[in-house]
Short mmCIF file of N, CA and C in Angstrom, two decimals:
data_model
loop_
_atom_site.label_atom_id
_atom_site.label_comp_id
_atom_site.label_asym_id
_atom_site.label_seq_id
_atom_site.Cartn_x
_atom_site.Cartn_y
_atom_site.Cartn_z
N MET S 1 -31.69 -282.88 -101.72
CA MET S 1 -30.34 -283.38 -101.66
C MET S 1 -29.47 -282.63 -102.67
N ARG S 2 -29.99 -282.48 -103.85
CA ARG S 2 -29.26 -281.79 -104.92
C ARG S 2 -29.05 -280.32 -104.55
N THR S 3 -30.03 -279.71 -103.90
CA THR S 3 -29.93 -278.31 -103.48
C THR S 3 -28.83 -278.15 -102.44
N ARG S 4 -28.73 -279.09 -101.51
CA ARG S 4 -27.67 -279.03 -100.49
C ARG S 4 -26.29 -279.13 -101.12
N ALA S 5 -26.14 -280.02 -102.08
CA ALA S 5 -24.85 -280.18 -102.75
C ALA S 5 -24.49 -278.91 -103.52
N LEU S 6 -25.47 -278.33 -104.20
CA LEU S 6 -25.24 -277.09 -104.94
C LEU S 6 -24.89 -275.96 -103.99
N LEU S 7 -25.57 -275.89 -102.85
CA LEU S 7 -25.30 -274.87 -101.85
C LEU S 7 -23.89 -275.04 -101.28
N ALA S 8 -23.46 -276.27 -101.02
CA ALA S 8 -22.12 -276.54 -100.49
C ALA S 8 -21.05 -276.11 -101.49
N VAL S 9 -21.27 -276.37 -102.77
CA VAL S 9 -20.32 -275.95 -103.81
C VAL S 9 -20.26 -274.43 -103.89
N LEU S 10 -21.40 -273.77 -103.81
CA LEU S 10 -21.47 -272.32 -103.86
C LEU S 10 -20.74 -271.70 -102.67
N VAL S 11 -20.94 -272.24 -101.47
CA VAL S 11 -20.24 -271.75 -100.28
C VAL S 11 -18.74 -271.94 -100.44
N ALA S 12 -18.31 -273.08 -100.95
CA ALA S 12 -16.88 -273.34 -101.15
C ALA S 12 -16.29 -272.36 -102.16
N LEU S 13 -17.00 -272.10 -103.23
CA LEU S 13 -16.50 -271.15 -104.23
C LEU S 13 -16.43 -269.73 -103.69
N CYS S 14 -17.39 -269.35 -102.87
CA CYS S 14 -17.38 -268.00 -102.28
C CYS S 14 -16.24 -267.84 -101.28
N SER S 15 -15.89 -268.90 -100.58
CA SER S 15 -14.82 -268.79 -99.59
C SER S 15 -13.44 -268.95 -100.22
N LEU S 16 -13.35 -269.42 -101.43
CA LEU S 16 -12.07 -269.61 -102.09
C LEU S 16 -11.29 -268.31 -102.25
N PRO S 17 -11.88 -267.21 -102.73
CA PRO S 17 -11.09 -265.98 -102.83
C PRO S 17 -10.57 -265.51 -101.47
N ALA S 18 -11.34 -265.69 -100.41
CA ALA S 18 -10.88 -265.29 -99.08
C ALA S 18 -9.67 -266.13 -98.66
N ALA S 19 -9.69 -267.41 -98.97
CA ALA S 19 -8.55 -268.27 -98.63
C ALA S 19 -7.32 -267.87 -99.44
N ILE S 20 -7.52 -267.54 -100.71
CA ILE S 20 -6.40 -267.10 -101.54
C ILE S 20 -5.85 -265.78 -101.02
N ARG S 21 -6.74 -264.83 -100.64
CA ARG S 21 -6.29 -263.55 -100.11
C ARG S 21 -5.53 -263.75 -98.80
N ALA S 22 -5.95 -264.68 -97.97
CA ALA S 22 -5.26 -264.92 -96.70
C ALA S 22 -3.84 -265.40 -96.95
N ALA S 23 -3.63 -266.23 -97.97
CA ALA S 23 -2.29 -266.71 -98.28
C ALA S 23 -1.40 -265.59 -98.80
N ASP S 24 -2.00 -264.62 -99.49
CA ASP S 24 -1.25 -263.51 -100.05
C ASP S 24 -1.22 -262.30 -99.12
N ALA S 25 -1.75 -262.43 -97.91
CA ALA S 25 -1.85 -261.30 -96.99
C ALA S 25 -0.46 -260.75 -96.66
N PRO S 26 -0.38 -259.45 -96.35
CA PRO S 26 0.91 -258.86 -96.04
C PRO S 26 1.45 -259.23 -94.65
N THR S 27 0.66 -259.94 -93.84
CA THR S 27 1.16 -260.38 -92.54
C THR S 27 2.04 -261.61 -92.75
N GLY S 28 2.84 -261.92 -91.76
CA GLY S 28 3.65 -263.13 -91.87
C GLY S 28 4.92 -263.06 -91.05
N HIS S 29 5.71 -264.09 -91.19
CA HIS S 29 6.98 -264.23 -90.49
C HIS S 29 8.06 -264.30 -91.56
N PHE S 30 9.06 -263.45 -91.46
CA PHE S 30 10.10 -263.36 -92.47
C PHE S 30 11.47 -263.54 -91.83
N THR S 31 12.38 -264.11 -92.58
CA THR S 31 13.77 -264.22 -92.14
C THR S 31 14.65 -263.62 -93.23
N ALA S 32 15.82 -263.15 -92.81
CA ALA S 32 16.77 -262.57 -93.75
C ALA S 32 18.15 -262.61 -93.11
N MET S 33 19.13 -262.20 -93.88
CA MET S 33 20.48 -262.02 -93.38
C MET S 33 20.78 -260.53 -93.48
N ALA S 34 21.19 -259.91 -92.37
CA ALA S 34 21.50 -258.49 -92.36
C ALA S 34 23.01 -258.30 -92.36
N GLU S 35 23.48 -257.40 -93.22
CA GLU S 35 24.89 -257.00 -93.23
C GLU S 35 24.94 -255.55 -92.82
N VAL S 36 25.63 -255.27 -91.69
CA VAL S 36 25.70 -253.92 -91.15
C VAL S 36 27.15 -253.57 -90.90
N ALA S 37 27.56 -252.36 -91.33
CA ALA S 37 28.92 -251.89 -91.07
C ALA S 37 29.00 -251.38 -89.64
N THR S 38 30.00 -251.84 -88.91
CA THR S 38 30.24 -251.40 -87.54
C THR S 38 31.66 -250.87 -87.45
N ARG S 39 32.04 -250.36 -86.30
CA ARG S 39 33.42 -249.87 -86.12
C ARG S 39 34.44 -251.00 -86.27
N GLN S 40 34.00 -252.23 -86.02
CA GLN S 40 34.89 -253.39 -86.13
C GLN S 40 34.85 -254.01 -87.53
N GLY S 41 34.10 -253.44 -88.45
CA GLY S 41 33.99 -253.99 -89.80
C GLY S 41 32.55 -254.40 -90.09
N THR S 42 32.36 -255.03 -91.22
CA THR S 42 31.02 -255.47 -91.61
C THR S 42 30.65 -256.74 -90.87
N ARG S 43 29.46 -256.74 -90.29
CA ARG S 43 28.97 -257.91 -89.55
C ARG S 43 27.73 -258.45 -90.24
N SER S 44 27.61 -259.75 -90.28
CA SER S 44 26.42 -260.41 -90.78
C SER S 44 25.71 -261.06 -89.61
N MET S 45 24.40 -260.89 -89.56
CA MET S 45 23.62 -261.49 -88.48
C MET S 45 22.23 -261.83 -88.97
N GLY S 46 21.60 -262.77 -88.30
CA GLY S 46 20.24 -263.15 -88.66
C GLY S 46 19.25 -262.04 -88.36
N PHE S 47 18.26 -261.92 -89.21
CA PHE S 47 17.20 -260.92 -89.06
C PHE S 47 15.90 -261.68 -89.17
N ASP S 48 15.07 -261.58 -88.15
CA ASP S 48 13.82 -262.32 -88.07
C ASP S 48 12.72 -261.31 -87.76
N ILE S 49 11.67 -261.28 -88.54
CA ILE S 49 10.64 -260.27 -88.35
C ILE S 49 9.25 -260.90 -88.42
N VAL S 50 8.38 -260.48 -87.50
CA VAL S 50 7.00 -260.92 -87.49
C VAL S 50 6.13 -259.70 -87.77
N VAL S 51 5.40 -259.74 -88.87
CA VAL S 51 4.50 -258.66 -89.28
C VAL S 51 3.09 -259.08 -88.91
N SER S 52 2.52 -258.39 -87.90
CA SER S 52 1.18 -258.79 -87.45
C SER S 52 0.09 -257.78 -87.82
N ARG S 53 0.40 -256.48 -87.86
CA ARG S 53 -0.63 -255.49 -88.18
C ARG S 53 -0.07 -254.40 -89.09
N PRO S 54 0.12 -254.69 -90.37
CA PRO S 54 0.64 -253.65 -91.26
C PRO S 54 -0.45 -252.65 -91.65
N LEU S 55 -0.03 -251.44 -91.97
CA LEU S 55 -0.92 -250.40 -92.47
C LEU S 55 -0.69 -250.23 -93.96
N SER S 56 -1.72 -249.76 -94.65
CA SER S 56 -1.53 -249.39 -96.05
C SER S 56 -0.94 -247.98 -96.06
N MET S 57 -0.50 -247.53 -97.23
CA MET S 57 0.04 -246.18 -97.34
C MET S 57 -1.01 -245.14 -96.93
N ALA S 58 -2.26 -245.36 -97.31
CA ALA S 58 -3.33 -244.41 -96.95
C ALA S 58 -3.56 -244.38 -95.44
N GLU S 59 -3.44 -245.52 -94.78
CA GLU S 59 -3.64 -245.58 -93.33
C GLU S 59 -2.51 -244.90 -92.56
N ALA S 60 -1.35 -244.70 -93.20
CA ALA S 60 -0.21 -244.05 -92.55
C ALA S 60 -0.34 -242.53 -92.55
N LEU S 61 -1.27 -241.97 -93.32
CA LEU S 61 -1.42 -240.52 -93.41
C LEU S 61 -1.64 -239.81 -92.07
N PRO S 62 -2.39 -240.36 -91.10
CA PRO S 62 -2.56 -239.65 -89.83
C PRO S 62 -1.24 -239.34 -89.10
N PHE S 63 -0.21 -240.12 -89.34
CA PHE S 63 1.08 -239.86 -88.71
C PHE S 63 1.75 -238.62 -89.29
N LYS S 64 1.32 -238.23 -90.48
CA LYS S 64 1.89 -237.06 -91.14
C LYS S 64 1.66 -235.80 -90.30
N ALA S 65 0.47 -235.66 -89.71
CA ALA S 65 0.16 -234.48 -88.90
C ALA S 65 1.09 -234.38 -87.70
N ALA S 66 1.33 -235.48 -87.02
CA ALA S 66 2.25 -235.48 -85.87
C ALA S 66 3.65 -235.08 -86.31
N LEU S 67 4.08 -235.58 -87.43
CA LEU S 67 5.40 -235.27 -87.95
C LEU S 67 5.52 -233.80 -88.33
N GLU S 68 4.49 -233.26 -88.98
CA GLU S 68 4.52 -231.86 -89.40
C GLU S 68 4.48 -230.91 -88.20
N LYS S 69 3.69 -231.24 -87.19
CA LYS S 69 3.53 -230.34 -86.03
C LYS S 69 4.70 -230.41 -85.06
N GLY S 70 5.22 -231.61 -84.80
CA GLY S 70 6.22 -231.74 -83.75
C GLY S 70 7.52 -232.38 -84.16
N GLY S 71 7.69 -232.71 -85.42
CA GLY S 71 8.94 -233.31 -85.87
C GLY S 71 9.09 -234.76 -85.46
N GLN S 72 10.33 -235.23 -85.49
CA GLN S 72 10.64 -236.63 -85.24
C GLN S 72 10.22 -237.07 -83.83
N GLN S 73 10.42 -236.19 -82.83
CA GLN S 73 10.10 -236.57 -81.45
C GLN S 73 8.60 -236.73 -81.23
N ALA S 74 7.78 -235.91 -81.90
CA ALA S 74 6.32 -236.06 -81.78
C ALA S 74 5.87 -237.36 -82.43
N LEU S 75 6.45 -237.68 -83.59
CA LEU S 75 6.12 -238.95 -84.25
C LEU S 75 6.57 -240.12 -83.38
N LEU S 76 7.74 -239.99 -82.79
CA LEU S 76 8.26 -241.03 -81.91
C LEU S 76 7.30 -241.28 -80.74
N ALA S 77 6.82 -240.21 -80.12
CA ALA S 77 5.88 -240.35 -79.00
C ALA S 77 4.59 -241.04 -79.44
N GLN S 78 4.11 -240.72 -80.62
CA GLN S 78 2.87 -241.33 -81.12
C GLN S 78 3.10 -242.80 -81.48
N LEU S 79 4.23 -243.12 -82.08
CA LEU S 79 4.49 -244.49 -82.50
C LEU S 79 4.78 -245.42 -81.33
N ARG S 80 5.34 -244.90 -80.26
CA ARG S 80 5.65 -245.75 -79.10
C ARG S 80 4.41 -246.37 -78.50
N GLN S 81 3.24 -245.81 -78.80
CA GLN S 81 1.99 -246.32 -78.26
C GLN S 81 1.43 -247.48 -79.08
N SER S 82 2.05 -247.78 -80.20
CA SER S 82 1.52 -248.85 -81.05
C SER S 82 2.51 -250.01 -81.14
N ALA S 83 1.96 -251.18 -81.38
CA ALA S 83 2.78 -252.38 -81.58
C ALA S 83 2.21 -253.13 -82.78
N SER S 84 3.04 -253.35 -83.76
CA SER S 84 2.59 -253.99 -84.99
C SER S 84 3.32 -255.28 -85.29
N GLY S 85 4.19 -255.70 -84.39
CA GLY S 85 4.96 -256.91 -84.61
C GLY S 85 6.24 -256.85 -83.79
N ARG S 86 7.22 -257.65 -84.20
CA ARG S 86 8.52 -257.65 -83.52
C ARG S 86 9.59 -258.10 -84.49
N PHE S 87 10.84 -257.69 -84.20
CA PHE S 87 11.92 -258.25 -84.99
C PHE S 87 13.11 -258.55 -84.11
N LEU S 88 13.86 -259.53 -84.54
CA LEU S 88 15.09 -259.94 -83.86
C LEU S 88 16.25 -259.64 -84.80
N LEU S 89 17.22 -258.93 -84.29
CA LEU S 89 18.45 -258.66 -85.04
C LEU S 89 19.57 -259.22 -84.20
N GLY S 90 20.21 -260.28 -84.72
CA GLY S 90 21.17 -260.99 -83.90
C GLY S 90 20.43 -261.62 -82.74
N GLY S 91 20.80 -261.31 -81.51
CA GLY S 91 20.12 -261.85 -80.35
C GLY S 91 19.20 -260.86 -79.65
N LEU S 92 19.03 -259.65 -80.22
CA LEU S 92 18.22 -258.64 -79.58
C LEU S 92 16.83 -258.56 -80.21
N GLU S 93 15.80 -258.49 -79.36
CA GLU S 93 14.43 -258.40 -79.85
C GLU S 93 13.92 -256.97 -79.67
N TYR S 94 13.28 -256.43 -80.70
CA TYR S 94 12.73 -255.08 -80.68
C TYR S 94 11.25 -255.13 -81.03
N PRO S 95 10.43 -254.28 -80.41
CA PRO S 95 9.04 -254.19 -80.86
C PRO S 95 8.99 -253.37 -82.14
N ILE S 96 8.06 -253.68 -82.99
CA ILE S 96 7.86 -252.89 -84.20
C ILE S 96 6.72 -251.93 -83.91
N ASN S 97 6.97 -250.64 -84.13
CA ASN S 97 5.97 -249.62 -83.84
C ASN S 97 5.16 -249.22 -85.06
N LEU S 98 5.68 -249.47 -86.24
CA LEU S 98 4.96 -249.11 -87.46
C LEU S 98 5.39 -250.05 -88.58
N ILE S 99 4.41 -250.60 -89.28
CA ILE S 99 4.67 -251.40 -90.47
C ILE S 99 3.74 -250.87 -91.55
N VAL S 100 4.32 -250.46 -92.65
CA VAL S 100 3.54 -250.03 -93.80
C VAL S 100 3.84 -251.01 -94.93
N SER S 101 2.79 -251.51 -95.55
CA SER S 101 3.00 -252.46 -96.66
C SER S 101 2.15 -252.04 -97.84
N GLU S 102 2.63 -252.43 -99.01
CA GLU S 102 1.85 -252.20 -100.22
C GLU S 102 2.18 -253.29 -101.22
N PRO S 103 1.18 -253.66 -102.01
CA PRO S 103 1.44 -254.67 -103.04
C PRO S 103 2.43 -254.14 -104.07
N VAL S 104 3.36 -254.98 -104.46
CA VAL S 104 4.29 -254.70 -105.56
C VAL S 104 4.19 -255.88 -106.51
N PRO S 105 4.64 -255.74 -107.73
CA PRO S 105 4.54 -256.88 -108.65
C PRO S 105 5.19 -258.14 -108.06
N GLY S 106 4.41 -259.17 -107.89
CA GLY S 106 4.90 -260.45 -107.40
C GLY S 106 5.01 -260.60 -105.89
N GLY S 107 4.52 -259.63 -105.09
CA GLY S 107 4.62 -259.76 -103.65
C GLY S 107 4.20 -258.49 -102.93
N TYR S 108 4.93 -258.16 -101.84
CA TYR S 108 4.65 -256.97 -101.05
C TYR S 108 5.94 -256.24 -100.73
N GLY S 109 5.84 -254.91 -100.64
CA GLY S 109 6.93 -254.08 -100.16
C GLY S 109 6.61 -253.65 -98.74
N TYR S 110 7.62 -253.60 -97.87
CA TYR S 110 7.42 -253.28 -96.46
C TYR S 110 8.35 -252.17 -96.02
N ILE S 111 7.84 -251.34 -95.12
CA ILE S 111 8.67 -250.41 -94.36
C ILE S 111 8.35 -250.71 -92.90
N VAL S 112 9.37 -251.13 -92.16
CA VAL S 112 9.22 -251.56 -90.78
C VAL S 112 10.01 -250.60 -89.90
N VAL S 113 9.36 -250.05 -88.86
CA VAL S 113 9.99 -249.03 -88.02
C VAL S 113 9.86 -249.39 -86.55
N THR S 114 10.95 -249.20 -85.82
CA THR S 114 10.93 -249.35 -84.37
C THR S 114 11.53 -248.10 -83.75
N ALA S 115 11.08 -247.76 -82.56
CA ALA S 115 11.64 -246.64 -81.81
C ALA S 115 12.98 -247.10 -81.26
N ARG S 116 14.05 -246.58 -81.82
CA ARG S 116 15.40 -246.98 -81.42
C ARG S 116 15.71 -246.40 -80.04
N ASN S 117 16.34 -247.18 -79.20
CA ASN S 117 16.75 -246.67 -77.90
C ASN S 117 17.89 -245.68 -78.08
N LEU S 118 17.67 -244.45 -77.63
CA LEU S 118 18.72 -243.44 -77.72
C LEU S 118 19.73 -243.68 -76.61
N ARG S 119 20.98 -243.52 -76.93
CA ARG S 119 22.03 -243.71 -75.94
C ARG S 119 22.14 -242.47 -75.05
N TYR S 120 22.60 -242.67 -73.85
CA TYR S 120 22.72 -241.60 -72.86
C TYR S 120 23.52 -240.42 -73.42
N GLU S 121 24.66 -240.72 -74.08
CA GLU S 121 25.50 -239.63 -74.59
C GLU S 121 24.76 -238.79 -75.64
N GLU S 122 23.95 -239.47 -76.46
CA GLU S 122 23.21 -238.74 -77.50
C GLU S 122 22.27 -237.73 -76.87
N VAL S 123 21.54 -238.16 -75.85
CA VAL S 123 20.57 -237.29 -75.19
C VAL S 123 21.29 -236.20 -74.40
N ASN S 124 22.28 -236.59 -73.61
CA ASN S 124 22.99 -235.66 -72.73
C ASN S 124 23.75 -234.59 -73.51
N GLU S 125 24.34 -234.96 -74.62
CA GLU S 125 25.15 -234.03 -75.40
C GLU S 125 24.38 -233.39 -76.55
N GLY S 126 23.11 -233.76 -76.73
CA GLY S 126 22.30 -233.17 -77.80
C GLY S 126 22.88 -233.43 -79.18
N ARG S 127 23.36 -234.62 -79.41
CA ARG S 127 23.98 -234.97 -80.69
C ARG S 127 22.98 -234.92 -81.84
N PRO S 128 23.47 -234.70 -83.06
CA PRO S 128 22.58 -234.64 -84.22
C PRO S 128 21.79 -235.92 -84.45
N SER S 129 22.29 -237.05 -83.94
CA SER S 129 21.60 -238.32 -84.11
C SER S 129 20.26 -238.33 -83.38
N MET S 130 20.01 -237.37 -82.49
CA MET S 130 18.72 -237.27 -81.79
C MET S 130 17.59 -237.05 -82.79
N ASP S 131 17.92 -236.47 -83.94
CA ASP S 131 16.91 -236.24 -84.97
C ASP S 131 16.65 -237.49 -85.81
N PHE S 132 17.30 -238.59 -85.45
CA PHE S 132 17.14 -239.87 -86.14
C PHE S 132 16.81 -240.94 -85.11
N PRO S 133 15.60 -240.84 -84.47
CA PRO S 133 15.28 -241.69 -83.32
C PRO S 133 14.74 -243.08 -83.66
N PHE S 134 14.76 -243.45 -84.93
CA PHE S 134 14.17 -244.73 -85.33
C PHE S 134 15.23 -245.66 -85.91
N ALA S 135 14.89 -246.94 -85.93
CA ALA S 135 15.60 -247.93 -86.74
C ALA S 135 14.55 -248.44 -87.72
N ALA S 136 14.95 -248.68 -88.95
CA ALA S 136 13.97 -249.08 -89.97
C ALA S 136 14.56 -250.12 -90.90
N ALA S 137 13.66 -250.90 -91.48
CA ALA S 137 14.02 -251.86 -92.53
C ALA S 137 13.03 -251.66 -93.67
N VAL S 138 13.54 -251.59 -94.87
CA VAL S 138 12.71 -251.46 -96.07
C VAL S 138 13.06 -252.65 -96.95
N PHE S 139 12.06 -253.49 -97.24
CA PHE S 139 12.36 -254.68 -98.03
C PHE S 139 11.17 -255.11 -98.87
N THR S 140 11.45 -255.97 -99.83
CA THR S 140 10.43 -256.57 -100.67
C THR S 140 10.43 -258.06 -100.41
N ALA S 141 9.24 -258.61 -100.24
CA ALA S 141 9.09 -260.05 -100.03
C ALA S 141 8.22 -260.60 -101.16
N PRO S 142 8.83 -261.28 -102.11
CA PRO S 142 8.04 -261.84 -103.22
C PRO S 142 7.22 -263.05 -102.76
N GLU S 143 6.22 -263.39 -103.56
CA GLU S 143 5.40 -264.56 -103.25
C GLU S 143 6.24 -265.83 -103.26
N PHE S 144 7.16 -265.92 -104.21
CA PHE S 144 8.05 -267.08 -104.33
C PHE S 144 9.48 -266.60 -104.37
N GLY S 145 10.39 -267.37 -103.77
CA GLY S 145 11.79 -267.01 -103.79
C GLY S 145 12.15 -266.07 -102.66
N SER S 146 13.22 -265.29 -102.87
CA SER S 146 13.69 -264.40 -101.81
C SER S 146 13.77 -262.97 -102.32
N GLY S 147 13.70 -262.04 -101.37
CA GLY S 147 13.77 -260.62 -101.68
C GLY S 147 14.99 -260.01 -101.04
N GLU S 148 15.04 -258.69 -101.08
CA GLU S 148 16.16 -257.97 -100.50
C GLU S 148 15.69 -256.62 -99.99
N GLY S 149 16.56 -255.93 -99.28
CA GLY S 149 16.18 -254.63 -98.76
C GLY S 149 17.34 -253.91 -98.11
N THR S 150 16.99 -252.88 -97.36
CA THR S 150 17.96 -252.03 -96.70
C THR S 150 17.57 -251.90 -95.23
N ILE S 151 18.57 -251.88 -94.36
CA ILE S 151 18.33 -251.66 -92.94
C ILE S 151 18.98 -250.33 -92.55
N TYR S 152 18.27 -249.54 -91.76
CA TYR S 152 18.71 -248.23 -91.32
C TYR S 152 18.84 -248.26 -89.80
N PRO S 153 20.06 -248.39 -89.26
CA PRO S 153 20.22 -248.46 -87.80
C PRO S 153 19.79 -247.18 -87.08
N GLN S 154 19.97 -246.02 -87.72
CA GLN S 154 19.52 -244.74 -87.19
C GLN S 154 18.83 -244.03 -88.34
N ALA S 155 17.52 -243.73 -88.16
CA ALA S 155 16.75 -243.18 -89.27
C ALA S 155 15.80 -242.08 -88.82
N ALA S 156 15.47 -241.23 -89.79
CA ALA S 156 14.41 -240.23 -89.62
C ALA S 156 13.34 -240.58 -90.65
N LEU S 157 12.10 -240.27 -90.32
CA LEU S 157 10.98 -240.60 -91.21
C LEU S 157 10.31 -239.33 -91.70
N SER S 158 9.73 -239.44 -92.88
CA SER S 158 8.84 -238.40 -93.38
C SER S 158 7.74 -239.11 -94.15
N ILE S 159 6.61 -238.44 -94.27
CA ILE S 159 5.49 -238.99 -95.02
C ILE S 159 5.13 -237.98 -96.07
N GLY S 160 5.24 -238.36 -97.32
CA GLY S 160 4.95 -237.46 -98.42
C GLY S 160 3.46 -237.21 -98.58
N ALA S 161 3.13 -236.24 -99.44
CA ALA S 161 1.73 -235.90 -99.69
C ALA S 161 0.95 -237.10 -100.24
N ASP S 162 1.66 -238.01 -100.91
CA ASP S 162 1.02 -239.20 -101.46
C ASP S 162 0.83 -240.29 -100.41
N GLY S 163 1.27 -240.04 -99.15
CA GLY S 163 1.11 -241.01 -98.08
C GLY S 163 2.25 -241.99 -97.97
N ARG S 164 3.24 -241.88 -98.81
CA ARG S 164 4.38 -242.81 -98.78
C ARG S 164 5.36 -242.44 -97.67
N VAL S 165 5.77 -243.44 -96.91
CA VAL S 165 6.75 -243.25 -95.86
C VAL S 165 8.13 -243.21 -96.51
N LYS S 166 8.92 -242.22 -96.12
CA LYS S 166 10.29 -242.09 -96.64
C LYS S 166 11.25 -242.21 -95.48
N VAL S 167 12.35 -242.89 -95.69
CA VAL S 167 13.33 -243.14 -94.64
C VAL S 167 14.65 -242.47 -95.04
N GLU S 168 15.24 -241.74 -94.07
CA GLU S 168 16.53 -241.09 -94.29
C GLU S 168 17.51 -241.64 -93.25
N ALA S 169 18.69 -242.03 -93.69
CA ALA S 169 19.69 -242.61 -92.80
C ALA S 169 20.56 -241.52 -92.18
N PHE S 170 20.93 -241.71 -90.93
CA PHE S 170 21.86 -240.80 -90.25
C PHE S 170 23.24 -240.99 -90.86
N GLU S 171 23.82 -239.89 -91.32
CA GLU S 171 25.14 -239.88 -91.95
C GLU S 171 25.26 -240.91 -93.07
N GLY S 172 24.13 -241.24 -93.70
CA GLY S 172 24.13 -242.16 -94.84
C GLY S 172 24.44 -243.60 -94.49
N ARG S 173 24.45 -243.95 -93.20
CA ARG S 173 24.80 -245.32 -92.78
C ARG S 173 23.60 -246.25 -92.95
N THR S 174 23.77 -247.22 -93.83
CA THR S 174 22.75 -248.23 -94.03
C THR S 174 23.40 -249.61 -94.08
N GLY S 175 22.58 -250.63 -94.02
CA GLY S 175 23.04 -251.99 -94.18
C GLY S 175 22.15 -252.68 -95.21
N ARG S 176 22.48 -253.92 -95.53
CA ARG S 176 21.71 -254.67 -96.52
C ARG S 176 20.97 -255.81 -95.86
N LEU S 177 19.77 -256.07 -96.39
CA LEU S 177 19.03 -257.27 -96.03
C LEU S 177 19.08 -258.18 -97.25
N LYS S 178 19.58 -259.38 -97.06
CA LYS S 178 19.69 -260.34 -98.17
C LYS S 178 18.84 -261.56 -97.86
N ASP S 179 18.40 -262.19 -98.92
CA ASP S 179 17.70 -263.47 -98.82
C ASP S 179 16.47 -263.37 -97.89
N VAL S 180 15.63 -262.34 -98.12
CA VAL S 180 14.40 -262.17 -97.34
C VAL S 180 13.39 -263.23 -97.80
N ARG S 181 12.96 -264.06 -96.87
CA ARG S 181 12.02 -265.16 -97.19
C ARG S 181 10.88 -265.18 -96.20
N ARG S 182 9.72 -265.55 -96.72
CA ARG S 182 8.55 -265.77 -95.87
C ARG S 182 8.65 -267.19 -95.32
N ARG S 183 8.45 -267.32 -94.01
CA ARG S 183 8.47 -268.65 -93.38
C ARG S 183 7.18 -269.35 -93.56
#
């Protein structure tokens, strides 16, 4: 009887770190407020994101080869084959093609990328925005409280030698993510 009780306590103690890690996992559901400059002025809209399969910085390295060999369009073709979650901006839902996360003091940092739909005029006229085929959000989500970040409506990606994903905005146009919270 005593052995069973000791065994039950030991099993509970061994599973405790796994339960703690699950609570701190980089997956989750996040909400925020996005402020984006448009031709009609600055607009605020709800931003809702579900992170289901994030990669670590080291796991993102294989995308570097596609980027180096074929540029943004090769990376776009490779990323379109993956789904790592979804996000809602205003009333529109987009699939997330790449999520990279890493621990930061007090929480996690995220880079979330979706293959942005190119407009007909961009493709037909060969506009420079064709080299910015992604939309991205970069934010920090602390364990407690709220975080903040940046949204890139038109972005290009690069992956440095250290495996870090870097985001560049088309014509410097970015927006803000405020009050990022885990649901």
